[in-house]
Short mmCIF file of C-alpha atoms in Angstrom, two decimals:
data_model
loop_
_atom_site.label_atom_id
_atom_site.label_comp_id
_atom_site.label_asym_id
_atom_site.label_seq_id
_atom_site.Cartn_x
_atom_site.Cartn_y
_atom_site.Cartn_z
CA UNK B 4 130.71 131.85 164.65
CA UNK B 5 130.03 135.04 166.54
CA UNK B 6 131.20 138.14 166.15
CA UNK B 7 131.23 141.09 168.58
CA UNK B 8 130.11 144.99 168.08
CA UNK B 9 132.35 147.75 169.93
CA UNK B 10 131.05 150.54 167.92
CA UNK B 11 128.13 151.28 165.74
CA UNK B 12 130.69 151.64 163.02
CA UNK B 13 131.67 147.93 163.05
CA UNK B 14 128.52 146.46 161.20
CA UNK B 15 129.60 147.92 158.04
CA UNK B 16 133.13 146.25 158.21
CA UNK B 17 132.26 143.00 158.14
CA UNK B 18 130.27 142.93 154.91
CA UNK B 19 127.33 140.55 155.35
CA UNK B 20 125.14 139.92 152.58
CA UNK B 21 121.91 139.75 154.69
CA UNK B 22 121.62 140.74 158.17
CA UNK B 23 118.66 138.72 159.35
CA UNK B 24 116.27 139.07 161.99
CA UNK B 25 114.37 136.18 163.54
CA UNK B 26 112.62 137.76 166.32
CA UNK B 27 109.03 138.17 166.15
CA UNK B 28 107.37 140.55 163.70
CA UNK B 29 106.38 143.21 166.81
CA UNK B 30 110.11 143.22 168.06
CA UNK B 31 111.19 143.85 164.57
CA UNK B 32 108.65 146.51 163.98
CA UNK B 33 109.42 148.67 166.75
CA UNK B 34 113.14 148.89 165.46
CA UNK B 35 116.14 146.41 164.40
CA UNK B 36 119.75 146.85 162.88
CA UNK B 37 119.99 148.90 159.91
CA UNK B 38 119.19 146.81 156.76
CA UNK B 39 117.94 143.77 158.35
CA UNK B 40 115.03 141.87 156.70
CA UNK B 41 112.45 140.22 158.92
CA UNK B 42 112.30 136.29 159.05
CA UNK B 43 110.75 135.37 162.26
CA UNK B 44 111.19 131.82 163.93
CA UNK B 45 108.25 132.90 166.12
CA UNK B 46 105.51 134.61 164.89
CA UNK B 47 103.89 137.18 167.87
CA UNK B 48 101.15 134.50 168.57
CA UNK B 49 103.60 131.76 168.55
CA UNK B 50 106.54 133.30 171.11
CA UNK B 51 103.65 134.41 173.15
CA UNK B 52 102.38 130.68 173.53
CA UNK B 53 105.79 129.21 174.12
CA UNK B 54 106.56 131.99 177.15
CA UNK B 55 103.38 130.90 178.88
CA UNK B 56 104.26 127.38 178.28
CA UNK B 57 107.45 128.55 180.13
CA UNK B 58 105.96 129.94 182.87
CA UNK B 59 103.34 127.75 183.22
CA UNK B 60 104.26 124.15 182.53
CA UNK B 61 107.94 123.83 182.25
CA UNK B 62 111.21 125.38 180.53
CA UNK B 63 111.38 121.63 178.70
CA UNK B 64 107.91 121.60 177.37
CA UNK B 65 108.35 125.48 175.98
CA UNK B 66 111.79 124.53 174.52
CA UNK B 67 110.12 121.04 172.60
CA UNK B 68 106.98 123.55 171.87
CA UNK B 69 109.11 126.07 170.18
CA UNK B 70 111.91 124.14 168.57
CA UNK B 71 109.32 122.06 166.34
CA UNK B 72 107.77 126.09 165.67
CA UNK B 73 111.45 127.14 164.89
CA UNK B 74 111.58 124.38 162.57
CA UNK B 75 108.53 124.78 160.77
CA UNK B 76 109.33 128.43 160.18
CA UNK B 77 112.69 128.22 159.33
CA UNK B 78 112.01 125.19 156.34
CA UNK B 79 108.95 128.33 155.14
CA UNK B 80 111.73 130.51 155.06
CA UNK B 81 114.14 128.16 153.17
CA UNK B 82 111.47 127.19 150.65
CA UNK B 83 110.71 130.96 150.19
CA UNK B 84 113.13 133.87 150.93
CA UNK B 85 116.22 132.11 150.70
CA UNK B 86 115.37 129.38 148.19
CA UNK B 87 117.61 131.31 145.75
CA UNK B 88 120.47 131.82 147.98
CA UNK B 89 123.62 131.13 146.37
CA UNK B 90 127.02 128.92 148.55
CA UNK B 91 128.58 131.82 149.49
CA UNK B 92 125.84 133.86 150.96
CA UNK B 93 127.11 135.12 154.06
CA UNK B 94 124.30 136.02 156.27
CA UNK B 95 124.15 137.70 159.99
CA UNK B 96 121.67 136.06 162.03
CA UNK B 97 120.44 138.06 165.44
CA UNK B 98 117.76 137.73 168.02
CA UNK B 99 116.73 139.59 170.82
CA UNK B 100 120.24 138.25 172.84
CA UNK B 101 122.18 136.54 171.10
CA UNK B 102 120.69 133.44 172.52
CA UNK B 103 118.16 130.48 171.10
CA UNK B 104 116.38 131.81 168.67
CA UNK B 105 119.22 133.24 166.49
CA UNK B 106 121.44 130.02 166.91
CA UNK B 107 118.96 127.85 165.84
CA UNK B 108 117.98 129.42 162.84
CA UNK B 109 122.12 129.77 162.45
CA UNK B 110 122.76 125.99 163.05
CA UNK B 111 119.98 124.98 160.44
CA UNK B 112 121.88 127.81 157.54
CA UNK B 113 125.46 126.47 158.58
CA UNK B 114 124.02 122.80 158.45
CA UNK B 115 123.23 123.35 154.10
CA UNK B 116 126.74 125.03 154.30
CA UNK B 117 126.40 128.79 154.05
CA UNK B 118 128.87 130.92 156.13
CA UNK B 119 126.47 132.06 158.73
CA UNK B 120 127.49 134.28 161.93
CA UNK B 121 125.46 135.56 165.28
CA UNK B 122 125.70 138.62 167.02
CA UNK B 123 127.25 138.12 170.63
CA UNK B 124 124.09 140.01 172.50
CA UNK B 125 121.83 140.66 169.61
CA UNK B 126 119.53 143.19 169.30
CA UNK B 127 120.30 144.27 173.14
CA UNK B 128 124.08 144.90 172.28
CA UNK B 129 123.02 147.27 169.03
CA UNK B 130 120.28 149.22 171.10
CA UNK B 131 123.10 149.67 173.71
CA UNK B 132 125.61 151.18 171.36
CA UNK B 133 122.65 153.32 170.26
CA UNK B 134 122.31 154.39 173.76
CA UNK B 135 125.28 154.94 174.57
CA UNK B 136 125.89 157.50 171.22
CA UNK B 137 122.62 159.69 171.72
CA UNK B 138 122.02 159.46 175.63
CA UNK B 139 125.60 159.32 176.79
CA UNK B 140 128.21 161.04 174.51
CA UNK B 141 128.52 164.47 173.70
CA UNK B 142 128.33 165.59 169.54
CA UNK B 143 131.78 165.28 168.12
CA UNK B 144 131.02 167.72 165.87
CA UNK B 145 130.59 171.22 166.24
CA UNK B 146 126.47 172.19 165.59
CA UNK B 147 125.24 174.67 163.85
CA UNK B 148 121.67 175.16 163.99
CA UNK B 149 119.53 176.27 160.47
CA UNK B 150 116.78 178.82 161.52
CA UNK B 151 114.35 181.10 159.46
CA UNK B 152 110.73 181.33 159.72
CA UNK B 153 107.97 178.82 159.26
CA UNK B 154 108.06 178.16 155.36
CA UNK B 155 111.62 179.39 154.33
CA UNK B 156 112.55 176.30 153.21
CA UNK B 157 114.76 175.53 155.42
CA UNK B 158 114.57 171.52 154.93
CA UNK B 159 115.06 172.09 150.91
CA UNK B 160 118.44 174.48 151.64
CA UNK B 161 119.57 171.80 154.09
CA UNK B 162 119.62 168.87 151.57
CA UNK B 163 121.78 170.87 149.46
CA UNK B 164 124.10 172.03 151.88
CA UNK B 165 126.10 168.35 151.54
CA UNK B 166 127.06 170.19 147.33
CA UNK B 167 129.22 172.75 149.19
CA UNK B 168 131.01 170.48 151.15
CA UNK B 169 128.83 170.87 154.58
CA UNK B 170 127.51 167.90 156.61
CA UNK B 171 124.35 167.70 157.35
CA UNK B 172 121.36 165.69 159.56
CA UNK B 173 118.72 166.16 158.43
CA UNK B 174 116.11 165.39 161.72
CA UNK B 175 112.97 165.41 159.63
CA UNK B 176 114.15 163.04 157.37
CA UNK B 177 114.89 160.67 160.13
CA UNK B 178 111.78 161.19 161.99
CA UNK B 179 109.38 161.16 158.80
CA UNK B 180 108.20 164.11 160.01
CA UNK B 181 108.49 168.17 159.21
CA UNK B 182 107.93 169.41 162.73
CA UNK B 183 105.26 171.36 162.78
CA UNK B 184 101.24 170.95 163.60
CA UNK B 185 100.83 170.62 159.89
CA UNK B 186 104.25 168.56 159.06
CA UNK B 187 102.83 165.03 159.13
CA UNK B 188 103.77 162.57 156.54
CA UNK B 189 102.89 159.50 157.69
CA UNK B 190 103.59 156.90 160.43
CA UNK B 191 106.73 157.78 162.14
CA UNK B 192 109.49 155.53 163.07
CA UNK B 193 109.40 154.16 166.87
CA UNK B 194 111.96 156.51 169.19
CA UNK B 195 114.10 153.67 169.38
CA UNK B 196 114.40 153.36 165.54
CA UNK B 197 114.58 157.42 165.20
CA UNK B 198 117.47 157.11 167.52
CA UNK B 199 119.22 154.48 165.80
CA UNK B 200 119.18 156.27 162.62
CA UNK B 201 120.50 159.08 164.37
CA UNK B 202 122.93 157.31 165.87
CA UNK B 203 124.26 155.97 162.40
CA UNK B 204 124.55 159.86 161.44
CA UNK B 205 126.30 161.13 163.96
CA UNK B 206 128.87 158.62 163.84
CA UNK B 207 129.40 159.13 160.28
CA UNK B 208 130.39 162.98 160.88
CA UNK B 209 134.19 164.31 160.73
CA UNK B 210 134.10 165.97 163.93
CA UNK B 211 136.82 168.93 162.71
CA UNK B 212 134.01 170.11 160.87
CA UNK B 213 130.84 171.86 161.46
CA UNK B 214 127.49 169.68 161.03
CA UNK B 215 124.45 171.69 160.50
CA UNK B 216 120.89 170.64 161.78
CA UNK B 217 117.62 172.35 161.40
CA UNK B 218 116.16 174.51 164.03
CA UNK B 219 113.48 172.02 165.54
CA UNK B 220 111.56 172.02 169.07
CA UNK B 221 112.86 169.13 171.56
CA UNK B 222 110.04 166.77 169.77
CA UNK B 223 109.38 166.41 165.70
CA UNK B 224 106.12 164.72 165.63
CA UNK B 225 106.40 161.91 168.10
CA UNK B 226 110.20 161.72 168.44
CA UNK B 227 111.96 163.14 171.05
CA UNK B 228 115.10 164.53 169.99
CA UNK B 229 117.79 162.93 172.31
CA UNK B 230 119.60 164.90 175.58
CA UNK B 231 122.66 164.93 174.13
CA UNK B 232 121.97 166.57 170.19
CA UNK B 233 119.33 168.47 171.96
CA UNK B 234 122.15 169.96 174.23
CA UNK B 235 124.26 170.81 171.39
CA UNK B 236 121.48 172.29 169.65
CA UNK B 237 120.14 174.67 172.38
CA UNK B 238 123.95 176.09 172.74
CA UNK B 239 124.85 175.84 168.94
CA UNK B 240 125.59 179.20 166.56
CA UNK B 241 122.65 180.04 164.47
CA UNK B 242 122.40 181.02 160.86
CA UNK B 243 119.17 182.29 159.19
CA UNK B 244 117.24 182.32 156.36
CA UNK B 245 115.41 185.57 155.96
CA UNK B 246 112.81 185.77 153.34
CA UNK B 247 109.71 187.74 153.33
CA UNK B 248 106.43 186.75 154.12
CA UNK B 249 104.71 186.30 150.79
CA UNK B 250 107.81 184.10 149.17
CA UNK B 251 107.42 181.89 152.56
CA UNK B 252 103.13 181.57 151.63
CA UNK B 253 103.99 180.71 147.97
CA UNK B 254 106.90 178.34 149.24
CA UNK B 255 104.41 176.44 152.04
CA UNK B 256 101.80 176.25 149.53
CA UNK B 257 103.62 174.07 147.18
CA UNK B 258 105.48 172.14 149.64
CA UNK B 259 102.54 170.95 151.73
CA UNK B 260 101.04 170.22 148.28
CA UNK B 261 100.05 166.76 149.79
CA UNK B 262 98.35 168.28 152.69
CA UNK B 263 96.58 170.62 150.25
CA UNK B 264 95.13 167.71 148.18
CA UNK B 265 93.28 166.23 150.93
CA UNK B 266 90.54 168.62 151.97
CA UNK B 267 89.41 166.61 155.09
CA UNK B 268 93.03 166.40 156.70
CA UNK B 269 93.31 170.08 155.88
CA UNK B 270 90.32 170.76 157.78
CA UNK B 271 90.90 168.25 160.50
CA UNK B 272 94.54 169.93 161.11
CA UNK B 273 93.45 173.92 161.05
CA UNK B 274 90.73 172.63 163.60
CA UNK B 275 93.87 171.32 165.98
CA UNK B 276 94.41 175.09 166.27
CA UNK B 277 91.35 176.16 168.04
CA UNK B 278 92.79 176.28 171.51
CA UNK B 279 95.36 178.94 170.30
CA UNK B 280 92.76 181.28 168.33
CA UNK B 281 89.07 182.70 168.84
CA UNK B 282 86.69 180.77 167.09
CA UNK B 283 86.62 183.88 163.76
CA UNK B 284 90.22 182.97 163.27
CA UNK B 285 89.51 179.52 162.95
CA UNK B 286 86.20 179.61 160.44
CA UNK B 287 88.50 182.15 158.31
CA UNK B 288 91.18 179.88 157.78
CA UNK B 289 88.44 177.24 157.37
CA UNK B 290 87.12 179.17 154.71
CA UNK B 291 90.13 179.72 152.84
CA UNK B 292 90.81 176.02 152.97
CA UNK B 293 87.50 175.40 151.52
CA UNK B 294 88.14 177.62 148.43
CA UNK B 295 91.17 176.29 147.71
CA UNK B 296 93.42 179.62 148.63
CA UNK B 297 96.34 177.80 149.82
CA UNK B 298 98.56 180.51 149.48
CA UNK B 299 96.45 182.71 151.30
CA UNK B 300 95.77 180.05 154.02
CA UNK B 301 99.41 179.93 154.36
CA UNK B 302 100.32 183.42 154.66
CA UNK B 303 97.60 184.24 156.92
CA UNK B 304 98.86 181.07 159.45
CA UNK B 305 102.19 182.96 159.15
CA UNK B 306 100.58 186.39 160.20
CA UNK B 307 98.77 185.30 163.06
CA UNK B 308 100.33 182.15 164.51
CA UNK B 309 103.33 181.18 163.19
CA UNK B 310 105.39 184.32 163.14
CA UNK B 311 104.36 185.91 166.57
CA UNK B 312 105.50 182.51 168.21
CA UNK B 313 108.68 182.51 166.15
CA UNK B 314 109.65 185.74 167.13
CA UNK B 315 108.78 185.82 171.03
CA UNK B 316 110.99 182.65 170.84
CA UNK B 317 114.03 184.59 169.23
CA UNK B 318 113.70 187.29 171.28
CA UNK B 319 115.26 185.00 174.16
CA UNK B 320 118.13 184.09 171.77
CA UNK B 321 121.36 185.35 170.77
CA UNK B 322 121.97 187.41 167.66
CA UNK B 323 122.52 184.68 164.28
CA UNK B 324 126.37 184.52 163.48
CA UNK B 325 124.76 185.00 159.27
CA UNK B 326 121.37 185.94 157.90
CA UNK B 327 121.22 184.91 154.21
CA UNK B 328 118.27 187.32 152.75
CA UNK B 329 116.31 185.35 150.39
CA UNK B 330 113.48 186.90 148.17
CA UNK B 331 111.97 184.43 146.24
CA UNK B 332 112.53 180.52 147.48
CA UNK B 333 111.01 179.40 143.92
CA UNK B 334 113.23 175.74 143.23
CA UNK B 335 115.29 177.35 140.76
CA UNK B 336 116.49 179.87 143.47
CA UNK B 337 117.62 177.41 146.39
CA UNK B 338 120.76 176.35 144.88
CA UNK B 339 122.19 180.04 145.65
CA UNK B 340 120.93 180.23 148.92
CA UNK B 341 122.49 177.27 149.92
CA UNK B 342 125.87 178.40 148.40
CA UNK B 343 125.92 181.57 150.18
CA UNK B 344 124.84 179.64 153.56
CA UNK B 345 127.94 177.03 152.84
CA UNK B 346 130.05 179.86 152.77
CA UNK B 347 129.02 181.53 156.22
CA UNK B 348 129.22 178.52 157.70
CA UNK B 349 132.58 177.38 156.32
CA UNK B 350 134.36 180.94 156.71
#
């Protein structure tokens, strides 16, 4: 059988035990329905040989060439991944559309006698719903927009916001990313998979009540934040976190603690900033790195490239509907802060 999405929403419903992939390892990478575990009937060499066979010789000979591939794939992933499978497993099997990949692998799971389903499109109809949510409909919910300076822990607050009964996306999280020069944590997601966990958020809000995102430029790392959120954002209410500059240093010093601990990527990332600052202002910061005066490195970023930027930015902004002072940002104090920005935003 095949079943039919209308809304991102729908996956959930049905209740699969496994939601399945089968296309090749690259298509999967790059990004695939939420939860879905990678068992390819074509491995990237393999559905590369079997389109030139298509083009090149004949549809027939590329569908003999790639059924006997199917096959020997699919009895690897019998004999391995699914040898403990129980009877009623109840797998979703997709492909790129719907089409021959997916139903073979189907036939071959319905054949032993497990309840197997397709997805009418495949991956195509999921990546349009995805579309569709971030490219073509306006938030449901109304945004408000978490600002403060660099290093007032603004990502921290926001994952405690959801304790006070606010809802929350947190971007960063999504994009593996915190946003600035010196915010990376890793490899990112692709844009397609940042969008389809963003698309999965948004349609989980209540949209009679606010949402609240943190302030972020139009791109976190590599991954663009889409029209229709950025929209939203650039006209949303903001409130801020206002904290002075030395609780911010001691703040950023523990937070980028990972950053800290590798003195080559340290280096490598202060030297990104030489376009913006005269080679003194580069060897001091170089030197602080070297000595291991993170805090010191931190607030002195603050003082003479973070904060200036910040605040010719805001100067082109409306007033914040709340400012929540904050004087130390130490773990223990976030809880509070977060409590008195639930209230502001819930009043």
């Amino acid at each position: 059988m095949a079943i039919t999405l209308t809304s991102l929403a729908d996956l959930a419903t049905h209740g699969f035990d496994d939601i399945i992939d089968v296309r090749a390892p690259a298509e999967y990478a790059e990004d695939h329905l939420p939860g879905a575990i990678s068992l390819p009937v074509l491995d990237d060499e393999e559905r590369a040989r079997v389109g030139t066979i298509y083009k090149q010789v004949s549809p027939f000979t590329a569908r003999k060439v790639g059924a006997a591939l199917v096959a020997k794939n699919a009895a690897a992933h019998l004999q391995g991944p699914l040898a403990d499978k129980p009877g009623g497993w109840r797998p979703l099997v997709y492909c790129w559309r719907g089409g021959q990949r997916s139903g073979s692998f189907a036939t071959i799971l319905s054949q032993i006698g497990w309840r197997v389903e397709t997805l009418v499109g495949g991956y195509k109809t999921w990546r349009g719903l995805v579309v569709q949510a971030v490219y073509d409909t306006p938030v449901a919910a109304p945004v408000v927009v978490l600002d403060g300076n660099t290093g007032s822990a603004k990502t921290d607050i926001l994952n405690l916001l959801p304790g006070f009964g606010v809802q929350v996306i947190d971007l960063e999280g999504l994009a593996g990313h915190r946003g600035s020069l010196f915010g990376n944590l890793g490899p990112q997601p692709s844009q397609k998979a940042f969008e389809g966990a963003l698309a999965l958020a948004l349609a989980g809000l209540d949209p009679t009540r606010s949402v609240v995102v943190e302030a972020e430029s139009s791109k976190i790392g590599n991954c663009r934040i889409p029209p229709e959120l950025w929209k939203a954002m650039v006209a949303a209410p903001r409130v801020t976190i206002a904290a002075p500059r030395a609780a911010r240093a001691e703040y950023l010093a523990r937070a980028y603690a990972d950053l800290t601990a590798d003195p080559a990527r340290l280096a490598a990332t202060v030297d990104l900033l030489k376009p913006a600052h005269p080679r003194e202002v580069i060897e001091d910061w170089q030197t602080l790195a070297a000595a291991g005066q993170f805090q010191a490195l931190a607030d002195s970023l603050m003082e003479r490239h973070y904060d200036p930027r910040y605040g010719k930015h805001r100067e082109r902004m409306a007033a914040p509907m709340a400012e929540i002072a904050a004087e130390r940002l130490a773990p223990a104090d976030l809880p509070a802060i977060a409590e008195r920005l639930a209230r502001a935003i819930m009043r």
